[in-house]
Short mmCIF file of C-alpha atoms in Angstrom, two decimals:
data_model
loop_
_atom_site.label_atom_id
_atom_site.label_comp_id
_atom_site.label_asym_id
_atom_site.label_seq_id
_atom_site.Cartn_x
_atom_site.Cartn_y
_atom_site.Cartn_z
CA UNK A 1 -66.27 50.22 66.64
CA UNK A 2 -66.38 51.55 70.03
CA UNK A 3 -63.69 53.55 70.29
CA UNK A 4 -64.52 55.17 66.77
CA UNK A 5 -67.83 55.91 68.09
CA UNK A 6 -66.55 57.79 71.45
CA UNK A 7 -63.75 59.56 69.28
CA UNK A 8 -66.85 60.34 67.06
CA UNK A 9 -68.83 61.77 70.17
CA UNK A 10 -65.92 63.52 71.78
CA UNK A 11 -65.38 65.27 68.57
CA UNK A 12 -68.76 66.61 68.43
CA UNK A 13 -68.87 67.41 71.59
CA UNK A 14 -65.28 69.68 71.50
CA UNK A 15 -66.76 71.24 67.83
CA UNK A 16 -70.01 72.16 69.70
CA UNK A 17 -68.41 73.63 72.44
CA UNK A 18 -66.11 75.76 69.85
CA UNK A 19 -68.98 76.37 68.05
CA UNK A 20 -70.60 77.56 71.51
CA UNK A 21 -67.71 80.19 72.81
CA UNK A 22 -68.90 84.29 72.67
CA UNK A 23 -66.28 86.65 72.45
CA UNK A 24 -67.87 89.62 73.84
CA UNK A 25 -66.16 92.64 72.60
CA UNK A 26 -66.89 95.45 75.41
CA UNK A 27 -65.63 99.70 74.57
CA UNK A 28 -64.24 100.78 77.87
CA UNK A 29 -63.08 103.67 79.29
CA UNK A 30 -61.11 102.53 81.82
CA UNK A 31 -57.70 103.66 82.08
CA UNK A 32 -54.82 100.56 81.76
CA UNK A 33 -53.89 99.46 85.17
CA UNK A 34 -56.51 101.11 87.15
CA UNK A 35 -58.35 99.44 90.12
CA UNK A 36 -61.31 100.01 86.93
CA UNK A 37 -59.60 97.96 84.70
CA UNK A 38 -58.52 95.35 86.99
CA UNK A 39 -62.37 94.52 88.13
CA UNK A 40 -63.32 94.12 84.14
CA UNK A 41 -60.56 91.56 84.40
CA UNK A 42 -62.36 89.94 87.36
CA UNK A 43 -65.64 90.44 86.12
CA UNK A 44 -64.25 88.97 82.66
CA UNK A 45 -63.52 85.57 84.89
CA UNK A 46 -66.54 85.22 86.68
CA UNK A 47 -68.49 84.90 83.36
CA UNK A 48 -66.43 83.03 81.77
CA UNK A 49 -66.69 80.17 84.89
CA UNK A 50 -70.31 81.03 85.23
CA UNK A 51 -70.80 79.86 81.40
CA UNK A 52 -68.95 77.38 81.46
CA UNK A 53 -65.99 79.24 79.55
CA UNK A 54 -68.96 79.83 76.93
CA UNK A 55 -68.51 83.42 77.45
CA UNK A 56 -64.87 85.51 76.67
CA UNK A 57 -64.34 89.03 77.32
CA UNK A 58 -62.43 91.28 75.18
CA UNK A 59 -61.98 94.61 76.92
CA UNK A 60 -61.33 97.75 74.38
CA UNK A 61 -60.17 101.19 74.51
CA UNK A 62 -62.90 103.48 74.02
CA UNK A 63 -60.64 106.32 73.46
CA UNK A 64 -58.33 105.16 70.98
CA UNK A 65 -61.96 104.37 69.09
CA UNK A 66 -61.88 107.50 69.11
CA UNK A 67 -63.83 108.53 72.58
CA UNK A 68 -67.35 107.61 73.72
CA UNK A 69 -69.77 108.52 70.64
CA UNK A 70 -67.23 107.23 68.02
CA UNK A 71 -68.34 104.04 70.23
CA UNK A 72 -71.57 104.71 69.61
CA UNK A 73 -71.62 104.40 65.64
CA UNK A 74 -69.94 100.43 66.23
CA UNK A 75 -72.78 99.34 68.63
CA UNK A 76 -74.43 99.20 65.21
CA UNK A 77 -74.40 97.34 62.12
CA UNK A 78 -73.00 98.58 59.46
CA UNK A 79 -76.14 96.64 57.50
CA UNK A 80 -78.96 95.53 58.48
CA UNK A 81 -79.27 91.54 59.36
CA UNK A 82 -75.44 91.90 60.15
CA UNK A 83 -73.78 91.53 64.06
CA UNK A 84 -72.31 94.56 65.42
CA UNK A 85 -68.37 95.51 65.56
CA UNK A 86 -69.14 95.48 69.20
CA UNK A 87 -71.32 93.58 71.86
CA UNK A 88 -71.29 96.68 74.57
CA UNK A 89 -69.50 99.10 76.62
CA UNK A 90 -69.30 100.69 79.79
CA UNK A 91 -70.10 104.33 79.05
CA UNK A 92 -70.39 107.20 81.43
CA UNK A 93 -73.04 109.50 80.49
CA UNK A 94 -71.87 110.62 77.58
CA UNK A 95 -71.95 107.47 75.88
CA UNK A 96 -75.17 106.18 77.26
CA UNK A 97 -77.15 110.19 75.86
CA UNK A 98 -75.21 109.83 72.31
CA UNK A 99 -76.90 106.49 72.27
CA UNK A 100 -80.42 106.54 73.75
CA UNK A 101 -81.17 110.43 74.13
CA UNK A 102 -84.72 109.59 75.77
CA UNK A 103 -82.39 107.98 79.05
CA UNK A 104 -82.31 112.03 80.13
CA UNK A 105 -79.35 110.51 81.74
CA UNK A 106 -77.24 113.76 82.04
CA UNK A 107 -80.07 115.39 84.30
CA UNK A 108 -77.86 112.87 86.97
CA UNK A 109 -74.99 114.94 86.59
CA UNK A 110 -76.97 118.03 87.54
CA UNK A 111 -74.16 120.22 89.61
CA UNK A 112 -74.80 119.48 94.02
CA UNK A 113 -77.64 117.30 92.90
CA UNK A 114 -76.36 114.76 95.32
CA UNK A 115 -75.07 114.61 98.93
CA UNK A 116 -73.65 111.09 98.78
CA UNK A 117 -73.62 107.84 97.82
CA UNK A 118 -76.91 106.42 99.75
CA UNK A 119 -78.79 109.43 97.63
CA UNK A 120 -77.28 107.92 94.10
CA UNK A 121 -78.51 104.65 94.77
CA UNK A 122 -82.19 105.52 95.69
CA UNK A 123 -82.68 107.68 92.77
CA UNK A 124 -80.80 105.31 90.26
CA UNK A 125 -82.92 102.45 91.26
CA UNK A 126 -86.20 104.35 91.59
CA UNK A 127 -85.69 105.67 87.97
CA UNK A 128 -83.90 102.80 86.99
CA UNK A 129 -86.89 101.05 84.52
CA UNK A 130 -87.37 104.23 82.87
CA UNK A 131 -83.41 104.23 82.03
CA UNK A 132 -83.73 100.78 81.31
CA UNK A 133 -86.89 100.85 78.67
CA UNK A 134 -85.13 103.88 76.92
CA UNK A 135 -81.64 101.82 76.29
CA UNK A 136 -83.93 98.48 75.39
CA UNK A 137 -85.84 100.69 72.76
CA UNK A 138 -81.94 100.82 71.51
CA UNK A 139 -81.82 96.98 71.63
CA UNK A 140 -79.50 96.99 74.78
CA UNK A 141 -79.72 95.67 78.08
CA UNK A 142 -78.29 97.92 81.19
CA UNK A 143 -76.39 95.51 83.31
CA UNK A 144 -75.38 97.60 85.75
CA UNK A 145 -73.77 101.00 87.12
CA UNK A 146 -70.47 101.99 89.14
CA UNK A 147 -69.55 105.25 90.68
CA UNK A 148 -66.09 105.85 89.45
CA UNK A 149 -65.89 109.15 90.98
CA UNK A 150 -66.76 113.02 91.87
CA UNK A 151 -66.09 115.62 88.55
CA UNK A 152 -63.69 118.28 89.23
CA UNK A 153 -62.93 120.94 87.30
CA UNK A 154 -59.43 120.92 85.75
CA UNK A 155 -58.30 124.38 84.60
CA UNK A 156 -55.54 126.42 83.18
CA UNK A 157 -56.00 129.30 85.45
CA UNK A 158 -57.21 129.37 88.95
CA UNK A 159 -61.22 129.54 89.49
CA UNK A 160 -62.60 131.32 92.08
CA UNK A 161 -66.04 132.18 91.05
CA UNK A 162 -68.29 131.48 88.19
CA UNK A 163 -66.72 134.71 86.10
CA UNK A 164 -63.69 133.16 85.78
CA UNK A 165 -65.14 129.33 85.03
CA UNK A 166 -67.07 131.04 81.83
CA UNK A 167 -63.67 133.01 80.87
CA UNK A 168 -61.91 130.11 79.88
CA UNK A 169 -62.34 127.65 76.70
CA UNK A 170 -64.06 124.51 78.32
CA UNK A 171 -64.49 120.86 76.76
CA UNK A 172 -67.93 119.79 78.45
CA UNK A 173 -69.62 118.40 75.47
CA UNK A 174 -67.62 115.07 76.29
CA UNK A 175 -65.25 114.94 73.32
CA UNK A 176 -68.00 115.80 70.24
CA UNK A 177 -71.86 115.52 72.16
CA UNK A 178 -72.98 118.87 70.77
CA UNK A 179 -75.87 119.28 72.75
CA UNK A 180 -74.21 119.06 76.29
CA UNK A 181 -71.72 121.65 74.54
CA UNK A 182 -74.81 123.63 73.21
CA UNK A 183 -76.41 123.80 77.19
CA UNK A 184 -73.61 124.74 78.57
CA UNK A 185 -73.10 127.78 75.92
CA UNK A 186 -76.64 128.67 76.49
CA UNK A 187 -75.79 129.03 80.15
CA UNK A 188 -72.89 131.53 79.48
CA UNK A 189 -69.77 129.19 79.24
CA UNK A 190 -66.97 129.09 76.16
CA UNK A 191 -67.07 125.93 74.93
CA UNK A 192 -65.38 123.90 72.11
CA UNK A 193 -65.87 119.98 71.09
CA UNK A 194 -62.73 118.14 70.75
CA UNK A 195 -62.40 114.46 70.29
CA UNK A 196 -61.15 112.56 73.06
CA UNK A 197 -57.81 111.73 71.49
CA UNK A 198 -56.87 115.83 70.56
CA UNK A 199 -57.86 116.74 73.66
CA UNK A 200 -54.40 116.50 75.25
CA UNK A 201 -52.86 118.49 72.05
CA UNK A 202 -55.53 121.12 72.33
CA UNK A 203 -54.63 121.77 76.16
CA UNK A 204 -50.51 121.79 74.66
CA UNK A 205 -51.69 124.24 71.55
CA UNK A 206 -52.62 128.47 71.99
CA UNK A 207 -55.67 129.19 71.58
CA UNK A 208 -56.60 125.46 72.68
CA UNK A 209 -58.37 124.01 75.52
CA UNK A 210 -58.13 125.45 79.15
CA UNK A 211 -60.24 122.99 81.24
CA UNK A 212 -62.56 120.28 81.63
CA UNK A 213 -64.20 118.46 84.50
CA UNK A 214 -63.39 114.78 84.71
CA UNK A 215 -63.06 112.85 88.13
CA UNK A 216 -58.95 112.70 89.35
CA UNK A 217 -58.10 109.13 88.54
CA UNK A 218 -58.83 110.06 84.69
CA UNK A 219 -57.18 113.70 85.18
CA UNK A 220 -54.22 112.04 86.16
CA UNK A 221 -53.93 108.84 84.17
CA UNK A 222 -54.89 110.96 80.63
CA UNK A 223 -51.83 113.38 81.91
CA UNK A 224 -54.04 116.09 81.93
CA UNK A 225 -53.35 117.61 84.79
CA UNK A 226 -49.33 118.54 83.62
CA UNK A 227 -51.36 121.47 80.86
CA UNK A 228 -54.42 122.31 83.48
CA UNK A 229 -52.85 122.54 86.89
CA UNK A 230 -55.99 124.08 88.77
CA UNK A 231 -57.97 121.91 90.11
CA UNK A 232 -61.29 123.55 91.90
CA UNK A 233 -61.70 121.90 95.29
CA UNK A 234 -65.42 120.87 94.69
CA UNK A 235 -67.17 117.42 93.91
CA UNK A 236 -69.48 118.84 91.66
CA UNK A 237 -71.19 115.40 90.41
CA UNK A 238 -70.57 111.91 90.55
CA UNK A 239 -69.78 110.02 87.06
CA UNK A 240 -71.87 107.41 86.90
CA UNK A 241 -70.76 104.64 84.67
CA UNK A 242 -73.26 101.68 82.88
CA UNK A 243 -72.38 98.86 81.71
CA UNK A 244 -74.79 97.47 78.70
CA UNK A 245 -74.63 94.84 76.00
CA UNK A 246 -76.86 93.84 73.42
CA UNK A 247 -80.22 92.55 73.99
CA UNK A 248 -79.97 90.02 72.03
CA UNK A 249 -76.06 88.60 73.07
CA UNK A 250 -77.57 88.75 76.40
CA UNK A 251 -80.81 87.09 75.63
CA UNK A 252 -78.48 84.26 74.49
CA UNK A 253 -78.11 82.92 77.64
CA UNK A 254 -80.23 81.06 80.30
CA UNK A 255 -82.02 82.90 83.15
CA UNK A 256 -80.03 80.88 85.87
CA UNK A 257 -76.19 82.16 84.09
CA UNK A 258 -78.11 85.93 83.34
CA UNK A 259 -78.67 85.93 87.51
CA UNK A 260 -75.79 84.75 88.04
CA UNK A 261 -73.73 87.91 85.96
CA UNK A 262 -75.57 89.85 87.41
CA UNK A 263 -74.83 89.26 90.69
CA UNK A 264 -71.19 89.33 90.06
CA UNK A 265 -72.28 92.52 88.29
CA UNK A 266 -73.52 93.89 92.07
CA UNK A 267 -70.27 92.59 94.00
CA UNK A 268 -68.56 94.86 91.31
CA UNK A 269 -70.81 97.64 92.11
CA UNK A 270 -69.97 97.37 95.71
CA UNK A 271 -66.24 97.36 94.84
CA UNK A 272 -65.96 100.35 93.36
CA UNK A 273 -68.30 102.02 96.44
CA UNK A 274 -65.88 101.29 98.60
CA UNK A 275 -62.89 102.48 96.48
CA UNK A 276 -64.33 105.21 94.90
CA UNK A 277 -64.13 106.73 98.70
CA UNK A 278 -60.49 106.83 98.92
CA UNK A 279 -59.87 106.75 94.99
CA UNK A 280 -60.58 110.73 94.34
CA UNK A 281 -58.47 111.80 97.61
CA UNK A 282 -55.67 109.60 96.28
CA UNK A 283 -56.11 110.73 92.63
CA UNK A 284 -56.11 114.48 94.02
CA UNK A 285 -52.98 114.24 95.90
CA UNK A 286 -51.07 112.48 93.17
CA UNK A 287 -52.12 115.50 90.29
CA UNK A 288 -50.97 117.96 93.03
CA UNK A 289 -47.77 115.78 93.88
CA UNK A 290 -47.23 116.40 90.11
CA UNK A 291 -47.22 120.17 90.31
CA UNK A 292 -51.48 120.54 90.65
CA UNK A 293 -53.16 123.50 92.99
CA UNK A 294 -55.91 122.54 94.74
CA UNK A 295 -58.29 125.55 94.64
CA UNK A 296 -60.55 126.19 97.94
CA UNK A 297 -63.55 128.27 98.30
CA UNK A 298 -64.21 130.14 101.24
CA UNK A 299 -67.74 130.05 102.54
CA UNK A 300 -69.12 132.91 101.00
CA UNK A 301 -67.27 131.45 97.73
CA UNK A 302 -68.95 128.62 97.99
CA UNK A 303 -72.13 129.72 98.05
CA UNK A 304 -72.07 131.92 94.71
CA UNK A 305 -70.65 129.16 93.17
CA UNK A 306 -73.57 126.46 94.06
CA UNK A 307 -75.99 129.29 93.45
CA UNK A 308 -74.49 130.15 90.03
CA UNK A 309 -74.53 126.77 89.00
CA UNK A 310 -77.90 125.61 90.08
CA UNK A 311 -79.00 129.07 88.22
CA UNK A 312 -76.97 127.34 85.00
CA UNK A 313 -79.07 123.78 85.35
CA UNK A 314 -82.23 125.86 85.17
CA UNK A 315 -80.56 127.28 81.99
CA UNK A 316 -79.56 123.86 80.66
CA UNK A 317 -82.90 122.77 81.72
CA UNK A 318 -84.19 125.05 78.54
CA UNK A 319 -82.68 123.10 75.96
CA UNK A 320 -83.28 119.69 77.00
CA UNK A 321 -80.14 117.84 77.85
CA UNK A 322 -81.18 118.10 82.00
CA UNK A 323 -84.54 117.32 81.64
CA UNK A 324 -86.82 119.55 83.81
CA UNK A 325 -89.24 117.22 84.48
CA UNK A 326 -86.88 114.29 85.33
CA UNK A 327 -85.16 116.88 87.53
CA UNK A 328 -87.69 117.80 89.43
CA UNK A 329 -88.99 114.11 89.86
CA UNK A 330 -85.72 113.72 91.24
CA UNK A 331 -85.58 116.50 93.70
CA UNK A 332 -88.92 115.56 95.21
CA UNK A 333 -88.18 112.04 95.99
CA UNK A 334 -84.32 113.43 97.17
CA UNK A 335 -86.72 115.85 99.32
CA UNK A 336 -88.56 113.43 100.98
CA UNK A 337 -85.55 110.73 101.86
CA UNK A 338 -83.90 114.25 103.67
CA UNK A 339 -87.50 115.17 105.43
CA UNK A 340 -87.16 118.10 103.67
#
């Protein structure tokens, strides 16, 4: 009688667990084999001994879905009362304006906006609850940010001042977000949307693609840099990218396992700090190891260039995707950590 009754409780027990276990299924753009994609693997094992093994990860290409805003359209359900084809993603930008527009989060990639890294984390964290309510009016919770790396521009013939940036066909809009495509043809620039999957084709086709600005670990791993092998010599922004999963999934668990992912969340953050720093010079070298030209300004060069494109933020500024006021907040608290 015993032993039927322990076999009876052990049984329970191993169905509730079953019954228990979350696959979360998170869109990534992280390139395979990266130092990216090896943290999610970390991060992926932390949670799972942190819950217990209640919680799995299940890491996903977010371009073969198609690119960032095809990701977008499976955060939801396709009817209502039903779960999602996916519990989050870590987006840059791009993903994180497709899906809560009110985040104004591209006024963060605002061209020599920042100076460095101490400047990104003051003004992420000081605007951070606005971010945060914007995403949780989406019913998702931002877990946290990395800094993957500066933007560069990648381009099919050498840049040397704005002229010949707007002379050639650019993909800015972040493979089909039509309004970052829209700002940046109000400001002057040839644009075209093309989803993330083409874009490699388009750069290979006449008539196609001739640049885009990406940071150099995805220039290089997407092979881009073999059909665009000018590379202008400027950190223009750094790509910012947030993790988030839904409210409710997250919700799902207690407060003491929530503080504890999120403090493996921060070590993660802290990671990529420190690689990030030697990441883009080893990124650079390997795209101009492959045949790339690294393209230097000289002072005067320079200048026109961060003049030009400040002048093209005011532009952008017009139609909404860098919002002005957000800006502006921004430069006056950036203003006052300087002593400006």
């Amino acid at each position: 009688m015993k032993k039927a009754l322990i076999a009876a409780i052990i049984s329970a027990v191993t169905l509730f667990s079953a019954a228990a276990q979350t696959t979360l299924k998170i869109a990534t753009i992280a390139p395979s084999r990266s130092v990216w994609d090896i943290e999610s693997k970390r991060i992926s094992q932390e949670w799972a001994r942190i819950t217990n093994g209640q919680v799995k990860m299940q890491f996903m290409n977010a371009t073969a879905m198609g690119g960032e805003t095809e990701v977008v359209s499976k955060l939801n359900s396709v009817r209502p009362g039903q779960k999602a084809p996916i519990d989050g993603a870590v987006f840059t930008n791009i993903g994180i304006s497709a899906l809560a527009p009110d985040t104004n989060i591209f006024t963060l990639c605002a061209p020599f906006l920042f100076r460095n890294q101490e400047e990104i984390d003051l003004i992420y964290e000081t605007f951070k609850p606005q971010i945060s309510k914007a995403l949780s009016e989406k019913g998702y919770v931002l877990i946290g940010k990395f800094i993957v790396g500066w933007a560069y521009f990648y381009t099919k013939k050498p840049i040397h001042n704005s002229t010949d940036l707007k002379s050639q066909k650019l993909s800015v809009g972040g493979m089909g977000l039509s309004d970052l495509t829209d700002s940046f043809k109000a400001a002057g620039y040839k644009t075209e949307d093309v989803p993330a999957n083409k874009m490699l084709q388009s750069m290979k086709t006449p008539g196609g693609l001739e640049g885009f600005y990406t940071i150099p670990m995805y220039g290089y791993a997407g092979q881009y840099y073999k059909e665009l092998p000018y590379i202008l010599n400027i950190p223009l922004c750094p790509i910012i990218c947030s993790f988030i999963i839904n409210e409710k999934t997250w919700n799902s668990f207690s407060e003491t396992q929530r503080t504890e992912m999120i403090e493996c969340i921060k070590k993660a953050e802290q990671t990529f700090v420190e690689e990030q720093k030697n990441s883009d010079a080893e990124y650079l070298d390997l795209c101009v190891k492959g045949g790339c030209t690294l393209v230097t300004l000289n002072d005067s060069e320079l200048k026109a260039m961060e003049e030009s494109l400040r002048k093209d933020c005011e532009v952008m500024t017009s139609t909404g995707i860098i919002n002005k006021k957000f800006y502006d907040d921004i430069q006056k608290v950036l203003k006052e950590y300087r002593g400006e």
